[in-house]
Amino acid sequence: MKLTGRTALITGASSGLGAAFAEELARRQANLVLVARSEQVLTATAGRLRDDYGIRADVIAGDLAVEGAATAVAQRIGELGRRVDLLINNAGFATQGRFETIPADRDHQQVMLNVTAAVDLTHALLPAMLAEGTGGIINVASLGGFQPAPYLAVYAATKAFMISFSQALSAELHGRGIAVLTLCPGPVDTRFFEVLGSRAAAIGQQLDPATIITATLDALITGDTILVPGWRNRLTARAATLLPRRLVLATAERATRRVVAP
Ligand SMILES: NC(=O)c1ccc[n+]([C@@H]2O[C@H](COP(=O)([O-])OP(=O)(O)OC[C@H]3O[C@@H](n4cnc5c(N)ncnc54)[C@H](OP(=O)(O)O)[C@@H]3O)[C@@H](O)[C@H]2O)c1
């Protein structure tokens, strides 16, 4: 899909991959709607991108992990008089440790943000794209979504959901003008590990956010449906899909126990 002059809504635009999406899309002359909880950060980013690139950038500050969040975002888009051409479901976080030690409300928020908000926003914004016969959706999953990850159990499951949901959607929408791309990054140096509480789970080939986002937008334009940045990460993803599940699970349990729940 073409990006110049189109409007992209990015969830989790206040830091990390979301901020890199905002920068690269603005550079490519797309208009933006930036969503996250940190209003001051988003407002400063929007102002700078407007000045640097001459694009339109709006801010919708809010917590996407609460019931009805997507409806509120869609309503605000209407009030702003915007129509979203590209939805980027990027906001997300992880919990780690033995399942019984993780506060239940934290895992609940994780599922609400990583899964429910993405599904709800897709419901809210896809119909207008279909009516126009053009649009795009990028779902940010993870390399961690290709196999169960003990001690990161809920996180890996949310990302497995996103891979499955996103790939199914891309097949449903094929030939109807809507491009759907599933992005599955390996470890990236962002606030993600600060929120997680440790860098130990950064397993895999590390790439910087700007490299990943450039490759992602190029893949969207080419019409690719899934992207695992980094050849070593692609090898890991392939192995996780081809090897017997019991072997993959036992290997993952040993690798993560050592670093996440010794
Ligand atoms: N970093 C990695 O190694 C890695 C690897 C694979 C996949 N990913 C995925 O990449 C995506 C982006 O993560 P990142 O690495 O860029 O991490 P990050 O720097 O921590 O960014 C997370 C973003 O999500 C937003 N967010 C968190 N909770 C929110 C909530 N309740 N409501 C609205 N927004 C919320 C944060 O903004 P506020 O705090 O301002 O709300 C922030 O903008 C996530 O889905 C993550 O799972 C990351």
Short mmCIF file of C-alpha atoms and ligand atoms in Angstrom, two decimals:
data_model
loop_
_atom_site.label_atom_id
_atom_site.label_comp_id
_atom_site.label_asym_id
_atom_site.label_seq_id
_atom_site.Cartn_x
_atom_site.Cartn_y
_atom_site.Cartn_z
CA MET A 1 0.00 0.00 0.00
CA LYS A 2 1.01 3.63 -0.57
CA LEU A 3 1.93 5.58 2.60
CA THR A 4 2.33 9.21 1.45
CA GLY A 5 -0.64 11.32 2.52
CA ARG A 6 -2.33 8.38 4.29
CA THR A 7 -3.17 8.35 8.02
CA ALA A 8 -1.60 5.78 10.33
CA LEU A 9 -2.78 5.10 13.89
CA ILE A 10 0.01 3.70 16.07
CA THR A 11 -0.69 2.23 19.49
CA GLY A 12 2.22 2.42 21.92
CA ALA A 13 3.70 5.37 20.03
CA SER A 14 5.35 6.93 23.09
CA SER A 15 8.44 4.71 23.04
CA GLY A 16 10.39 1.88 21.42
CA LEU A 17 9.03 0.34 18.22
CA GLY A 18 5.93 2.57 18.25
CA ALA A 19 8.06 5.74 18.37
CA ALA A 20 10.22 4.34 15.55
CA PHE A 21 7.06 3.65 13.49
CA ALA A 22 5.99 7.28 14.05
CA GLU A 23 9.37 8.66 12.98
CA GLU A 24 9.66 6.54 9.81
CA LEU A 25 6.03 7.04 8.76
CA ALA A 26 6.38 10.81 9.20
CA ARG A 27 9.59 10.69 7.15
CA ARG A 28 7.56 8.92 4.44
CA GLN A 29 4.96 11.73 4.60
CA ALA A 30 2.17 9.77 6.32
CA ASN A 31 -0.11 11.60 8.77
CA LEU A 32 -0.31 10.18 12.27
CA VAL A 33 -2.58 9.44 15.19
CA LEU A 34 -0.41 8.59 18.20
CA VAL A 35 -1.92 6.51 21.01
CA ALA A 36 -0.48 5.60 24.45
CA ARG A 37 -0.94 6.64 28.09
CA SER A 38 1.95 9.16 28.29
CA GLU A 39 0.18 12.26 26.97
CA GLN A 40 3.10 14.67 27.44
CA VAL A 41 5.51 12.42 25.54
CA LEU A 42 3.01 11.94 22.70
CA THR A 43 2.26 15.67 22.48
CA ALA A 44 5.98 16.53 22.31
CA THR A 45 6.58 13.83 19.67
CA ALA A 46 3.60 14.96 17.57
CA GLY A 47 4.80 18.59 17.68
CA ARG A 48 8.32 17.66 16.64
CA LEU A 49 7.15 15.42 13.77
CA ARG A 50 4.79 18.15 12.52
CA ASP A 51 7.71 20.63 12.53
CA ASP A 52 10.28 18.26 11.03
CA TYR A 53 8.16 16.67 8.30
CA GLY A 54 5.16 18.97 7.74
CA ILE A 55 2.66 16.17 8.39
CA ARG A 56 -0.51 16.17 10.51
CA ALA A 57 -0.08 14.40 13.85
CA ASP A 58 -2.82 14.01 16.48
CA VAL A 59 -2.63 12.50 19.94
CA ILE A 60 -5.12 10.23 21.69
CA ALA A 61 -3.96 9.61 25.25
CA GLY A 62 -5.51 6.70 27.09
CA ASP A 63 -5.16 3.30 28.68
CA LEU A 64 -5.85 0.59 26.09
CA ALA A 65 -5.93 -2.16 28.72
CA VAL A 66 -9.39 -1.15 29.99
CA GLU A 67 -12.78 -2.34 28.75
CA GLY A 68 -14.16 -0.13 25.95
CA ALA A 69 -10.80 1.49 25.16
CA ALA A 70 -11.04 0.87 21.41
CA THR A 71 -14.54 2.36 21.25
CA ALA A 72 -13.26 5.50 22.99
CA VAL A 73 -10.34 5.73 20.52
CA ALA A 74 -12.67 5.28 17.52
CA GLN A 75 -15.00 7.98 18.89
CA ARG A 76 -12.08 10.39 19.33
CA ILE A 77 -10.89 9.70 15.76
CA GLY A 78 -14.37 10.72 14.57
CA GLU A 79 -14.28 13.91 16.68
CA LEU A 80 -10.90 14.77 15.16
CA GLY A 81 -12.39 14.27 11.69
CA ARG A 82 -9.80 11.63 10.81
CA ARG A 83 -10.06 8.37 8.87
CA VAL A 84 -7.42 5.75 9.56
CA ASP A 85 -5.81 4.03 6.54
CA LEU A 86 -3.17 2.06 8.44
CA LEU A 87 -3.73 0.55 11.89
CA ILE A 88 -0.60 -0.49 13.79
CA ASN A 89 -1.42 -2.67 16.79
CA ASN A 90 1.89 -2.28 18.59
CA ALA A 91 1.30 -1.47 22.29
CA GLY A 92 2.19 -4.37 24.50
CA PHE A 93 4.10 -5.57 27.54
CA ALA A 94 5.15 -8.84 29.17
CA THR A 95 5.12 -10.44 32.58
CA GLN A 96 7.70 -13.02 33.62
CA GLY A 97 8.28 -15.61 36.33
CA ARG A 98 6.51 -18.67 37.64
CA PHE A 99 2.82 -18.26 36.79
CA GLU A 100 1.60 -18.42 40.41
CA THR A 101 3.92 -15.55 41.42
CA ILE A 102 2.56 -13.11 38.83
CA PRO A 103 -0.25 -10.82 40.10
CA ALA A 104 -3.48 -11.89 38.38
CA ASP A 105 -4.51 -8.30 37.57
CA ARG A 106 -1.19 -7.69 35.79
CA ASP A 107 -1.73 -10.72 33.52
CA HIS A 108 -5.31 -9.58 32.96
CA GLN A 109 -4.04 -6.16 31.81
CA GLN A 110 -1.53 -7.91 29.57
CA VAL A 111 -4.21 -9.92 27.77
CA MET A 112 -6.44 -6.82 27.54
CA LEU A 113 -3.64 -4.78 25.93
CA ASN A 114 -1.78 -7.35 23.81
CA VAL A 115 -4.90 -9.14 22.53
CA THR A 116 -8.27 -7.51 23.29
CA ALA A 117 -7.32 -3.94 22.36
CA ALA A 118 -5.86 -5.14 19.04
CA VAL A 119 -8.96 -7.18 18.14
CA ASP A 120 -11.32 -4.36 19.23
CA LEU A 121 -9.40 -1.69 17.31
CA THR A 122 -9.43 -3.89 14.21
CA HIS A 123 -13.23 -4.23 14.55
CA ALA A 124 -13.54 -0.47 15.01
CA LEU A 125 -11.33 0.60 12.07
CA LEU A 126 -11.47 -2.15 9.43
CA PRO A 127 -15.03 -1.45 8.14
CA ALA A 128 -14.08 2.05 6.92
CA MET A 129 -10.98 0.63 5.17
CA LEU A 130 -13.17 -2.00 3.46
CA ALA A 131 -15.66 0.69 2.43
CA GLU A 132 -12.78 2.58 0.76
CA GLY A 133 -11.37 -0.65 -0.69
CA THR A 134 -7.90 0.21 0.60
CA GLY A 135 -5.93 0.12 3.84
CA GLY A 136 -3.47 -1.78 5.97
CA ILE A 137 -2.99 -3.37 9.36
CA ILE A 138 0.34 -4.18 11.02
CA ASN A 139 0.10 -6.45 14.04
CA VAL A 140 3.19 -6.52 16.25
CA ALA A 141 3.57 -10.07 17.55
CA SER A 142 6.96 -11.53 18.57
CA LEU A 143 9.50 -14.25 17.87
CA GLY A 144 8.28 -15.50 21.26
CA GLY A 145 4.90 -16.29 19.68
CA PHE A 146 6.16 -19.25 17.64
CA GLN A 147 6.42 -21.54 20.67
CA PRO A 148 5.12 -21.76 24.23
CA ALA A 149 7.51 -19.95 26.59
CA PRO A 150 7.49 -21.25 30.16
CA TYR A 151 7.93 -18.42 32.70
CA LEU A 152 6.73 -16.00 30.00
CA ALA A 153 3.62 -18.11 29.50
CA VAL A 154 0.93 -15.45 29.14
CA TYR A 155 3.12 -13.16 27.03
CA ALA A 156 4.06 -15.89 24.53
CA ALA A 157 0.41 -16.96 24.37
CA THR A 158 -0.74 -13.41 23.58
CA LYS A 159 1.82 -13.26 20.77
CA ALA A 160 0.82 -16.72 19.45
CA PHE A 161 -2.75 -15.37 19.37
CA MET A 162 -1.60 -12.34 17.40
CA ILE A 163 0.30 -14.44 14.85
CA SER A 164 -2.71 -16.73 14.33
CA PHE A 165 -5.28 -13.88 14.28
CA SER A 166 -3.21 -11.70 12.00
CA GLN A 167 -2.36 -14.43 9.48
CA ALA A 168 -5.98 -15.58 9.31
CA LEU A 169 -7.09 -11.99 8.75
CA SER A 170 -4.54 -11.50 5.97
CA ALA A 171 -6.00 -14.54 4.17
CA GLU A 172 -9.59 -13.28 4.67
CA LEU A 173 -8.70 -9.85 3.32
CA HIS A 174 -6.53 -11.02 0.44
CA GLY A 175 -7.72 -9.43 -2.82
CA ARG A 176 -9.95 -6.91 -1.03
CA GLY A 177 -7.44 -4.03 -0.94
CA ILE A 178 -6.38 -4.44 2.70
CA ALA A 179 -2.79 -5.48 3.43
CA VAL A 180 -2.20 -7.28 6.74
CA LEU A 181 1.35 -7.78 7.98
CA THR A 182 2.40 -9.69 11.09
CA LEU A 183 5.66 -8.41 12.56
CA CYS A 184 7.56 -10.87 14.78
CA PRO A 185 10.67 -9.15 16.18
CA GLY A 186 13.36 -10.84 18.23
CA PRO A 187 14.83 -8.82 21.13
CA VAL A 188 14.92 -5.05 20.61
CA ASP A 189 16.52 -2.54 22.95
CA THR A 190 13.44 -0.59 24.13
CA ARG A 191 11.67 0.12 27.43
CA PHE A 192 10.11 -3.35 27.07
CA PHE A 193 12.77 -4.99 29.27
CA GLU A 194 12.55 -2.18 31.85
CA VAL A 195 8.79 -2.82 32.15
CA LEU A 196 9.48 -6.59 32.27
CA GLY A 197 11.93 -6.03 35.11
CA SER A 198 14.99 -7.73 33.59
CA ARG A 199 17.06 -7.94 30.42
CA ALA A 200 17.67 -11.67 30.88
CA ALA A 201 14.82 -12.70 28.58
CA ALA A 202 16.42 -10.89 25.61
CA ILE A 203 17.14 -14.17 23.80
CA GLY A 204 17.86 -14.02 20.06
CA GLN A 205 19.43 -11.79 17.42
CA GLN A 206 19.10 -8.16 18.48
CA LEU A 207 18.31 -5.49 15.89
CA ASP A 208 17.69 -1.77 16.39
CA PRO A 209 14.15 -0.33 16.16
CA ALA A 210 14.84 1.84 13.08
CA THR A 211 16.15 -1.14 11.05
CA ILE A 212 13.12 -3.24 12.01
CA ILE A 213 10.61 -0.51 11.18
CA THR A 214 12.17 0.32 7.79
CA ALA A 215 12.04 -3.39 6.87
CA THR A 216 8.45 -3.62 8.16
CA LEU A 217 7.10 -0.72 6.11
CA ASP A 218 8.96 -1.98 3.02
CA ALA A 219 7.42 -5.45 3.60
CA LEU A 220 3.94 -3.90 3.90
CA ILE A 221 4.40 -2.08 0.59
CA THR A 222 5.66 -5.28 -1.08
CA GLY A 223 2.59 -7.15 0.16
CA ASP A 224 4.38 -9.57 2.52
CA THR A 225 2.13 -11.04 5.22
CA ILE A 226 4.69 -11.98 7.88
CA LEU A 227 8.11 -10.61 8.80
CA VAL A 228 10.67 -12.02 11.25
CA PRO A 229 13.56 -9.52 11.11
CA GLY A 230 17.07 -11.05 11.27
CA TRP A 231 18.18 -14.33 9.65
CA ARG A 232 19.05 -16.00 12.97
CA ASN A 233 15.60 -15.13 14.31
CA ARG A 234 14.02 -16.55 11.13
CA LEU A 235 15.96 -19.78 11.74
CA THR A 236 14.66 -19.94 15.33
CA ALA A 237 11.09 -19.37 14.17
CA ARG A 238 11.43 -22.08 11.52
CA ALA A 239 12.92 -24.55 14.01
CA ALA A 240 10.11 -23.89 16.48
CA THR A 241 7.53 -24.70 13.80
CA LEU A 242 9.28 -27.77 12.35
CA LEU A 243 10.71 -29.57 15.42
CA PRO A 244 8.51 -31.81 17.61
CA ARG A 245 6.51 -29.66 20.07
CA ARG A 246 7.74 -31.68 23.10
CA LEU A 247 11.38 -31.00 22.18
CA VAL A 248 10.71 -27.29 21.53
CA LEU A 249 8.89 -26.96 24.86
CA ALA A 250 11.62 -28.77 26.86
CA THR A 251 14.34 -26.62 25.25
CA ALA A 252 12.37 -23.42 25.88
CA GLU A 253 11.74 -24.43 29.51
CA ARG A 254 15.46 -25.01 30.16
CA ALA A 255 16.50 -21.78 28.39
CA THR A 256 13.97 -19.53 30.12
CA ARG A 257 14.19 -21.15 33.60
CA ARG A 258 17.92 -20.42 33.69
CA VAL A 259 17.43 -16.70 32.99
CA VAL A 260 13.89 -15.85 34.10
CA ALA A 261 13.02 -18.12 37.04
CA PRO A 262 16.25 -19.69 38.39
N1 LIG B 1 11.41 -5.04 22.75
C1 LIG B 1 11.39 -6.30 22.39
O1 LIG B 1 12.37 -7.03 22.59
C2 LIG B 1 10.20 -6.86 21.68
C3 LIG B 1 10.35 -8.09 21.02
C4 LIG B 1 9.26 -8.63 20.36
C5 LIG B 1 8.06 -7.97 20.35
N2 LIG B 1 7.92 -6.79 21.01
C6 LIG B 1 6.61 -6.13 21.00
O2 LIG B 1 6.75 -4.83 20.46
C7 LIG B 1 5.69 -4.01 20.93
C8 LIG B 1 6.26 -2.67 21.36
O3 LIG B 1 7.11 -2.87 22.47
P1 LIG B 1 8.46 -2.05 22.69
O4 LIG B 1 9.58 -3.01 22.64
O5 LIG B 1 8.49 -0.87 21.82
O6 LIG B 1 8.25 -1.66 24.21
P2 LIG B 1 8.11 -0.25 24.97
O7 LIG B 1 9.25 0.63 24.61
O8 LIG B 1 7.92 -0.60 26.40
O9 LIG B 1 6.78 0.37 24.36
C9 LIG B 1 5.51 -0.09 24.75
C10 LIG B 1 4.48 0.93 24.31
O10 LIG B 1 3.18 0.47 24.70
C11 LIG B 1 2.51 1.51 25.42
N3 LIG B 1 1.61 0.97 26.43
C12 LIG B 1 1.94 0.16 27.48
N4 LIG B 1 0.85 -0.08 28.22
C13 LIG B 1 -0.19 0.59 27.64
C14 LIG B 1 -1.56 0.74 27.95
N5 LIG B 1 -2.10 0.14 29.01
N6 LIG B 1 -2.33 1.51 27.14
C15 LIG B 1 -1.78 2.14 26.06
N7 LIG B 1 -0.49 2.03 25.70
C16 LIG B 1 0.29 1.26 26.49
C17 LIG B 1 3.65 2.32 26.07
O11 LIG B 1 3.25 3.65 26.29
P3 LIG B 1 2.73 4.27 27.69
O12 LIG B 1 3.56 3.67 28.77
O13 LIG B 1 2.93 5.73 27.46
O14 LIG B 1 1.29 3.90 27.75
C18 LIG B 1 4.70 2.29 24.97
O15 LIG B 1 4.46 3.30 24.04
C19 LIG B 1 5.01 -4.80 22.05
O16 LIG B 1 3.82 -5.36 21.56
C20 LIG B 1 6.02 -5.89 22.37
O17 LIG B 1 5.39 -7.05 22.88
C21 LIG B 1 8.97 -6.21 21.66
#
